[in-house]
Coordinates of N, CA, C and O in Angstrom, one line a residue:
M1 N 39.1 108.7 268.4 CA 38.5 109.1 266.9 C 38.4 110.8 266.8 O 37.8 111.5 267.6
I2 N 38.8 110.6 265.6 CA 38.5 111.9 264.9 C 37.7 112.1 263.9 O 37.8 111.7 262.9
G3 N 36.6 112.5 264.1 CA 35.0 112.3 263.5 C 34.6 110.9 262.6 O 34.7 110.5 263.8
P4 N 34.2 110.4 261.7 CA 34.1 109.7 261.2 C 35.6 108.7 261.1 O 35.3 107.5 260.6
F5 N 37.1 109.1 261.5 CA 38.5 108.6 261.2 C 38.6 107.9 262.1 O 38.6 108.6 263.5
V6 N 39.4 106.9 262.1 CA 40.1 106.3 263.7 C 41.2 107.3 263.9 O 41.9 107.0 262.5
T7 N 42.1 107.5 264.7 CA 43.1 108.4 264.9 C 44.2 107.9 264.6 O 45.4 108.6 264.0
E8 N 44.7 106.9 264.8 CA 45.9 106.2 264.4 C 45.6 106.5 263.1 O 46.8 106.3 262.2
S9 N 44.7 106.1 262.1 CA 44.9 105.8 260.8 C 45.4 107.3 260.4 O 46.0 107.4 259.4
V10 N 44.1 108.5 260.8 CA 44.9 109.7 260.6 C 46.6 110.1 260.6 O 46.6 110.6 259.9
L11 N 47.1 109.7 261.7 CA 47.8 109.6 262.0 C 48.7 108.8 261.0 O 50.4 109.5 260.7
A12 N 49.3 107.9 260.9 CA 49.7 107.1 259.6 C 49.7 107.6 258.9 O 50.8 107.7 257.6
Y13 N 48.2 107.9 258.2 CA 48.1 109.0 256.9 C 48.9 110.2 256.5 O 49.4 110.1 255.9
G14 N 48.8 111.0 257.9 CA 50.0 111.8 258.2 C 51.3 111.7 257.9 O 51.8 112.5 257.4
Y15 N 51.6 110.6 258.8 CA 53.0 110.3 258.3 C 53.8 110.1 257.4 O 54.5 110.3 256.2
A16 N 52.7 109.2 256.4 CA 52.8 108.5 255.0 C 52.8 110.1 254.2 O 53.4 110.3 252.9
A17 N 52.0 111.0 254.3 CA 52.4 112.2 253.6 C 53.3 113.0 253.9 O 54.2 113.7 253.0
A18 N 53.9 112.8 255.4 CA 55.3 113.8 255.5 C 56.4 112.8 254.9 O 57.9 113.6 254.6
L19 N 56.8 111.7 254.4 CA 57.5 111.0 254.0 C 57.2 111.5 252.4 O 58.5 111.6 251.7
L20 N 56.3 111.1 252.1 CA 56.1 111.9 250.8 C 56.6 113.7 250.2 O 57.3 113.3 249.5
V21 N 56.4 114.0 251.3 CA 56.8 115.6 250.9 C 58.8 115.6 251.8 O 59.3 116.5 250.6
T22 N 59.0 114.7 252.5 CA 60.5 114.9 252.7 C 61.3 113.9 251.1 O 61.9 114.4 250.9
A23 N 60.3 113.2 250.3 CA 61.0 112.9 249.3 C 61.3 113.8 247.8 O 62.1 113.5 247.5
A24 N 59.4 114.7 248.2 CA 60.2 115.7 247.1 C 61.2 116.8 247.2 O 61.5 117.4 246.6
G25 N 61.4 117.0 249.1 CA 62.7 117.2 249.3 C 64.0 116.9 248.7 O 65.1 117.8 248.3
L26 N 64.3 115.9 248.8 CA 65.5 115.1 248.1 C 65.2 115.0 247.1 O 66.1 115.4 246.4
H27 N 64.2 114.7 246.4 CA 64.7 115.8 245.0 C 64.8 116.9 244.3 O 65.8 116.7 243.4
H28 N 64.7 117.4 245.0 CA 64.8 118.8 245.5 C 66.3 119.2 245.0 O 66.9 119.6 244.8
L29 N 66.5 118.2 246.3 CA 68.0 118.6 246.9 C 68.9 118.0 245.4 O 70.0 118.2 245.3
A30 N 68.7 116.3 244.7 CA 69.4 115.9 244.0 C 69.1 117.1 242.8 O 70.4 117.0 242.5
C31 N 68.3 117.2 242.3 CA 68.4 118.5 241.6 C 69.6 120.0 241.6 O 70.1 119.9 240.6
H32 N 69.5 120.2 242.8 CA 70.2 121.2 243.3 C 71.7 121.1 243.0 O 72.9 121.6 242.9
V33 N 72.2 119.4 243.5 CA 73.7 119.2 243.6 C 74.0 118.7 242.2 O 75.0 119.4 241.9
A34 N 73.3 118.1 241.4 CA 73.9 118.3 239.6 C 73.3 119.6 239.7 O 74.8 119.7 238.5
G35 N 72.5 120.3 239.7 CA 72.7 121.5 238.8 C 74.0 122.4 239.6 O 75.0 123.1 238.4
R36 N 74.6 122.7 240.5 CA 75.4 123.0 241.5 C 76.6 122.4 241.0 O 78.0 123.0 240.4
S37 N 77.3 121.2 240.4 CA 78.3 120.9 239.9 C 78.3 120.6 239.1 O 79.7 121.3 238.4
E38 N 77.3 121.2 238.2 CA 77.6 121.3 236.8 C 78.6 122.8 236.6 O 78.7 123.5 235.4
R39 N 77.5 123.6 237.2 CA 78.1 125.8 237.1 C 79.6 125.3 237.7 O 80.1 126.2 237.5
H40 N 80.0 124.7 238.6 CA 81.8 124.9 239.1 C 82.1 124.2 237.7 O 83.4 123.8 238.8
R41 N 81.9 123.3 237.0 CA 83.0 122.5 236.1 C 83.4 123.3 235.3 O 83.0 124.4 234.7
E42 N 84.9 123.0 234.8 CA 85.6 124.2 233.4 C 85.2 123.3 232.6 O 86.7 122.3 232.6
P43 N 84.8 123.1 231.7 CA 85.5 122.2 230.5 C 85.9 122.3 229.6 O 86.0 123.6 229.7
G44 N 86.6 121.7 229.0 CA 88.1 121.9 228.3 C 89.1 122.1 229.2 O 90.0 122.3 228.2
R45 N 89.1 122.4 230.5 CA 90.7 123.3 230.6 C 90.8 122.2 232.4 O 89.7 122.1 232.8
T46 N 91.9 122.2 233.0 CA 91.9 121.9 233.9 C 92.5 123.0 234.5 O 92.2 124.3 234.6
P47 N 92.1 122.8 236.1 CA 92.3 124.1 237.2 C 93.2 124.8 237.4 O 93.3 126.1 238.2
S48 N 94.4 124.6 236.8 CA 95.6 125.0 237.0 C 96.1 125.9 236.0 O 95.4 126.0 235.2
R49 N 97.1 126.5 236.3 CA 97.3 127.7 235.6 C 98.8 127.7 234.2 O 99.2 128.0 233.7
H50 N 98.8 126.5 234.2 CA 99.3 125.7 233.4 C 99.2 126.2 231.8 O 99.5 125.7 231.2
G51 N 98.6 125.8 231.4 CA 97.6 126.1 230.7 C 97.1 124.6 229.7 O 97.2 124.6 228.8
R52 N 97.4 123.7 230.3 CA 97.6 122.2 230.2 C 95.3 122.2 229.6 O 95.0 122.3 230.3
E53 N 94.9 121.4 228.7 CA 94.3 121.0 227.8 C 93.2 119.7 228.1 O 94.7 118.6 227.7
I54 N 92.3 119.8 228.7 CA 92.1 118.0 228.5 C 91.2 117.7 227.1 O 90.5 118.7 226.2
V55 N 92.2 116.6 226.8 CA 91.8 116.3 225.3 C 90.0 115.9 225.2 O 89.3 116.0 224.3
R56 N 90.1 114.9 226.1 CA 88.1 115.0 226.2 C 88.0 114.8 227.6 O 88.7 115.1 228.7
A57 N 87.0 115.7 227.9 CA 86.2 115.9 229.0 C 85.9 115.0 229.7 O 85.7 113.7 229.2
P58 N 86.2 114.8 230.9 CA 86.1 113.7 232.0 C 84.5 113.6 232.2 O 83.8 114.2 232.2
R59 N 84.4 112.0 232.7 CA 82.8 112.0 232.8 C 82.8 112.1 234.1 O 83.2 112.8 235.2
P60 N 81.0 113.0 234.1 CA 80.9 113.8 235.0 C 80.3 112.4 236.6 O 79.2 113.1 236.7
W61 N 80.6 111.3 236.1 CA 80.0 110.3 236.5 C 79.7 110.4 238.7 O 78.7 110.0 239.1
P62 N 80.4 111.0 239.3 CA 80.2 111.1 241.0 C 79.3 112.4 241.0 O 78.3 111.9 242.2
H63 N 79.1 113.1 240.2 CA 77.9 114.5 240.1 C 76.4 113.5 239.8 O 75.7 114.2 240.6
S64 N 77.0 113.0 238.5 CA 75.6 112.2 238.2 C 74.8 111.4 239.2 O 74.1 111.0 239.7
E65 N 75.9 110.7 239.7 CA 75.2 109.4 241.0 C 75.4 110.1 242.1 O 74.5 109.7 242.7
A66 N 76.0 111.2 242.3 CA 75.0 112.0 243.8 C 73.7 112.2 243.4 O 73.2 112.1 244.5
G67 N 72.9 112.6 242.4 CA 71.5 112.9 242.3 C 70.7 111.8 241.9 O 69.6 111.4 242.5
R68 N 71.5 110.8 241.4 CA 70.9 109.0 241.7 C 70.7 108.6 243.3 O 69.9 108.1 243.4
F69 N 71.6 108.7 243.8 CA 71.8 108.6 245.2 C 70.8 108.9 246.1 O 69.7 108.3 246.4
H70 N 70.5 110.4 245.8 CA 69.2 110.9 246.3 C 67.9 110.4 245.8 O 67.1 110.6 246.2
R71 N 67.6 110.5 244.6 CA 66.3 110.2 244.0 C 66.4 108.9 244.6 O 65.1 108.0 244.7
G72 N 66.9 108.0 244.1 CA 66.8 106.5 245.1 C 66.6 106.4 246.7 O 65.4 105.6 247.1
L73 N 67.0 107.1 247.6 CA 66.3 107.3 248.8 C 65.1 108.2 248.8 O 64.0 107.9 249.3
A74 N 64.5 108.5 247.9 CA 63.3 109.8 247.8 C 62.6 108.6 247.4 O 61.1 108.1 248.0
L75 N 62.7 107.5 246.5 CA 61.7 106.1 246.3 C 62.1 105.2 247.1 O 60.5 105.0 247.6
V76 N 63.2 105.4 248.1 CA 62.8 104.3 249.4 C 61.5 104.8 249.9 O 60.9 104.3 250.8
L77 N 61.8 106.1 250.7 CA 60.4 107.4 251.5 C 59.4 107.1 250.2 O 58.0 106.3 251.7
V78 N 59.5 107.1 249.2 CA 57.7 107.0 248.5 C 57.3 105.4 249.0 O 56.4 105.0 249.1
V79 N 58.3 104.3 249.1 CA 57.8 103.0 249.2 C 57.7 103.0 250.8 O 56.7 102.1 251.3
L80 N 57.9 103.2 251.4 CA 57.6 103.3 252.8 C 56.2 103.8 253.0 O 55.8 103.4 253.8
A81 N 56.2 104.7 252.8 CA 54.6 105.4 252.5 C 53.8 104.4 252.0 O 52.7 104.7 253.0
A82 N 53.9 104.0 250.6 CA 52.8 103.1 250.5 C 52.8 102.2 251.4 O 51.3 101.3 251.4
L83 N 53.7 101.2 251.8 CA 54.1 100.3 252.5 C 52.7 100.5 254.7 O 52.2 100.0 255.0
L84 N 53.5 101.8 254.7 CA 52.6 102.1 255.6 C 51.2 102.5 256.0 O 50.2 102.0 256.4
T85 N 50.5 103.1 254.6 CA 49.3 102.8 254.0 C 48.6 101.8 253.9 O 47.4 101.4 254.3
L86 N 49.3 100.8 253.1 CA 48.7 99.6 252.9 C 48.6 98.9 254.3 O 47.4 98.2 254.3
V87 N 49.5 98.7 255.0 CA 49.2 98.1 256.8 C 48.2 98.5 257.8 O 47.2 98.2 258.2
E88 N 48.0 100.1 257.3 CA 46.7 100.7 258.3 C 45.7 100.5 257.5 O 45.2 100.2 258.5
A89 N 45.5 100.6 255.9 CA 44.3 99.9 255.5 C 43.9 98.7 255.9 O 42.5 98.6 256.0
V90 N 44.8 97.7 255.8 CA 44.5 96.5 256.3 C 43.9 96.1 258.1 O 42.7 95.5 258.4
R91 N 44.8 96.8 259.0 CA 44.6 97.2 259.9 C 42.8 98.0 260.5 O 42.4 97.1 261.3
H92 N 42.7 98.7 259.9 CA 41.4 99.7 259.8 C 40.3 99.7 258.3 O 41.0 100.5 257.5
P93 N 39.7 98.7 258.2 CA 39.4 98.4 257.1 C 37.5 99.1 257.3 O 37.0 99.2 256.2
A94 N 37.3 100.2 257.7 CA 36.8 101.1 257.7 C 36.3 102.1 256.4 O 37.2 102.4 255.8
W95 N 35.5 102.1 256.3 CA 35.0 102.8 254.9 C 35.5 104.3 254.8 O 36.4 104.7 254.0
P96 N 35.6 105.2 255.5 CA 35.8 106.4 255.8 C 37.7 106.0 256.0 O 38.6 107.0 255.1
D97 N 38.6 105.6 256.7 CA 39.6 105.8 256.6 C 40.0 104.7 255.3 O 41.6 105.1 254.8
L98 N 39.6 104.1 254.8 CA 40.0 103.6 253.4 C 39.8 104.8 252.1 O 40.7 104.7 251.1
A99 N 38.7 105.6 252.6 CA 39.0 106.7 251.6 C 40.5 108.0 251.9 O 41.1 108.0 250.8
L100 N 40.9 107.5 253.0 CA 41.9 108.3 253.6 C 43.3 107.4 252.6 O 44.2 108.0 251.7
A101 N 42.8 105.9 252.9 CA 44.3 104.9 252.1 C 44.6 105.4 250.4 O 45.3 105.2 250.4
A102 N 43.0 105.3 250.2 CA 43.3 105.5 248.6 C 43.8 106.9 248.4 O 44.5 107.1 247.5
A103 N 43.6 108.1 249.2 CA 44.0 109.2 248.8 C 45.8 109.6 249.2 O 46.3 109.8 248.6
A104 N 46.2 108.8 250.5 CA 47.5 108.2 250.4 C 48.6 107.6 249.1 O 49.5 107.9 248.7
L105 N 47.7 106.5 248.9 CA 47.9 105.3 248.0 C 48.2 106.2 246.6 O 49.0 106.4 245.9
A106 N 47.0 107.0 246.2 CA 47.2 107.7 244.7 C 48.5 108.8 245.0 O 49.0 108.8 243.6
A107 N 49.0 109.4 246.1 CA 49.7 110.3 246.0 C 51.2 109.9 246.0 O 51.8 110.2 245.4
A108 N 51.1 108.6 246.9 CA 52.5 107.8 247.1 C 52.8 107.4 245.3 O 53.7 107.0 244.7
A109 N 51.6 106.7 244.7 CA 51.7 106.6 242.9 C 52.2 107.3 242.4 O 53.5 107.5 241.6
V110 N 51.9 108.5 242.8 CA 52.1 109.6 241.3 C 53.2 110.1 241.8 O 54.5 110.3 240.9
T111 N 53.8 110.6 243.2 CA 55.4 110.8 243.3 C 56.7 110.0 243.1 O 57.2 109.8 242.7
G112 N 56.2 109.0 243.3 CA 56.7 107.5 242.8 C 57.0 107.4 241.1 O 58.3 107.4 240.8
R113 N 56.1 107.4 240.4 CA 55.7 107.9 238.9 C 57.2 108.8 238.5 O 57.4 109.1 237.8
W114 N 56.6 110.0 239.4 CA 57.6 111.0 239.4 C 59.0 110.9 239.2 O 59.8 111.6 238.4
L115 N 59.3 110.7 240.7 CA 61.1 110.2 241.1 C 61.5 109.1 240.1 O 62.8 109.3 239.9
T116 N 60.8 108.2 239.5 CA 61.2 107.3 238.5 C 61.3 107.9 237.5 O 62.6 107.2 236.7
G117 N 60.8 108.3 236.6 CA 60.9 109.2 235.4 C 62.2 109.8 235.4 O 63.5 110.1 234.1
H118 N 62.1 110.6 236.5 CA 64.0 111.1 237.0 C 64.9 110.6 236.9 O 66.1 110.7 236.4
L119 N 64.3 109.2 237.8 CA 66.3 108.7 238.0 C 66.2 107.6 236.5 O 67.9 107.7 236.0
R120 N 64.9 107.6 236.1 CA 65.7 106.7 234.0 C 66.0 108.3 233.4 O 66.6 107.5 232.1
A121 N 66.1 109.2 233.8 CA 66.8 109.9 232.7 C 68.0 110.3 233.1 O 68.8 111.2 232.2
T122 N 68.8 110.2 234.0 CA 69.7 110.2 234.5 C 70.5 109.2 234.2 O 70.5 108.4 235.8
P123 N 70.8 108.1 233.3 CA 71.1 106.8 233.5 C 72.3 106.9 234.5 O 73.6 107.8 234.4
A124 N 73.1 105.8 235.3 CA 74.4 105.5 235.4 C 75.6 105.5 234.6 O 75.6 105.3 233.3
D125 N 76.3 106.6 235.0 CA 77.6 106.9 234.5 C 79.0 106.2 235.1 O 80.1 106.6 234.6
F126 N 79.1 105.0 235.4 CA 79.7 104.2 236.4 C 81.4 104.6 235.2 O 81.1 104.2 234.1
P127 N 82.8 104.7 235.7 CA 83.7 104.7 235.0 C 83.9 103.1 234.4 O 83.6 102.6 235.8
E128 N 84.8 102.8 233.5 CA 85.1 100.9 233.2 C 86.3 100.6 234.5 O 87.0 101.7 234.6
P129 N 85.9 99.1 235.3 CA 87.1 99.2 235.6 C 88.2 99.3 235.2 O 88.5 98.8 234.2
G130 N 89.5 99.3 235.7 CA 90.6 100.4 235.7 C 90.7 101.1 234.7 O 91.8 102.0 234.4
Q131 N 90.2 101.7 233.9 CA 89.3 102.9 233.4 C 90.6 104.4 233.9 O 90.3 104.3 235.2
R132 N 91.2 105.0 233.6 CA 92.0 106.4 234.4 C 91.4 107.4 233.5 O 90.8 107.6 232.9
A133 N 91.7 108.5 234.7 CA 90.9 109.8 234.3 C 91.4 110.3 233.3 O 92.6 110.1 232.7
A134 N 90.9 110.6 232.3 CA 91.0 111.7 231.3 C 92.0 112.7 231.2 O 92.2 113.0 230.0
H135 N 92.6 113.0 232.1 CA 92.5 114.7 232.4 C 94.5 114.3 233.2 O 95.0 115.0 233.3
R136 N 94.7 112.9 233.6 CA 95.9 112.6 233.8 C 97.6 113.4 232.5 O 97.4 113.0 231.7
D137 N 97.9 113.3 233.6 CA 99.7 113.8 232.7 C 100.3 112.5 232.1 O 99.9 111.7 232.7
R138 N 100.3 113.1 231.1 CA 101.3 112.0 230.1 C 102.5 112.0 229.9 O 103.0 112.8 230.4

């Protein structure tokens, strides 16, 4: 026992907190990937020296999907943290441990809501089946 807490509960809630921090790190990585891909795009022109112009800008779906993938992974970590917290709360329903569980669940809920909002703000932009790239030679 660590003070009034069960050692197993403290370790489980610490691990849940580490999962939430990792989820926030993956979100940061998603933002970095999306920002980096936008900085390296050349809108309206091909990277070749022939001067051909793209009539219509290509869809940025691979770049936006990389960010969505990282956010989805982050949400999986948040769900795992919440499940771990719930299981530990059922195993050790003493008052001090339940206070830690409530704090961990609140942190998971806030993090999950934050990541879900960012996931909804970046809708999927998959190309239609059979659609060709806009910059192909004619």
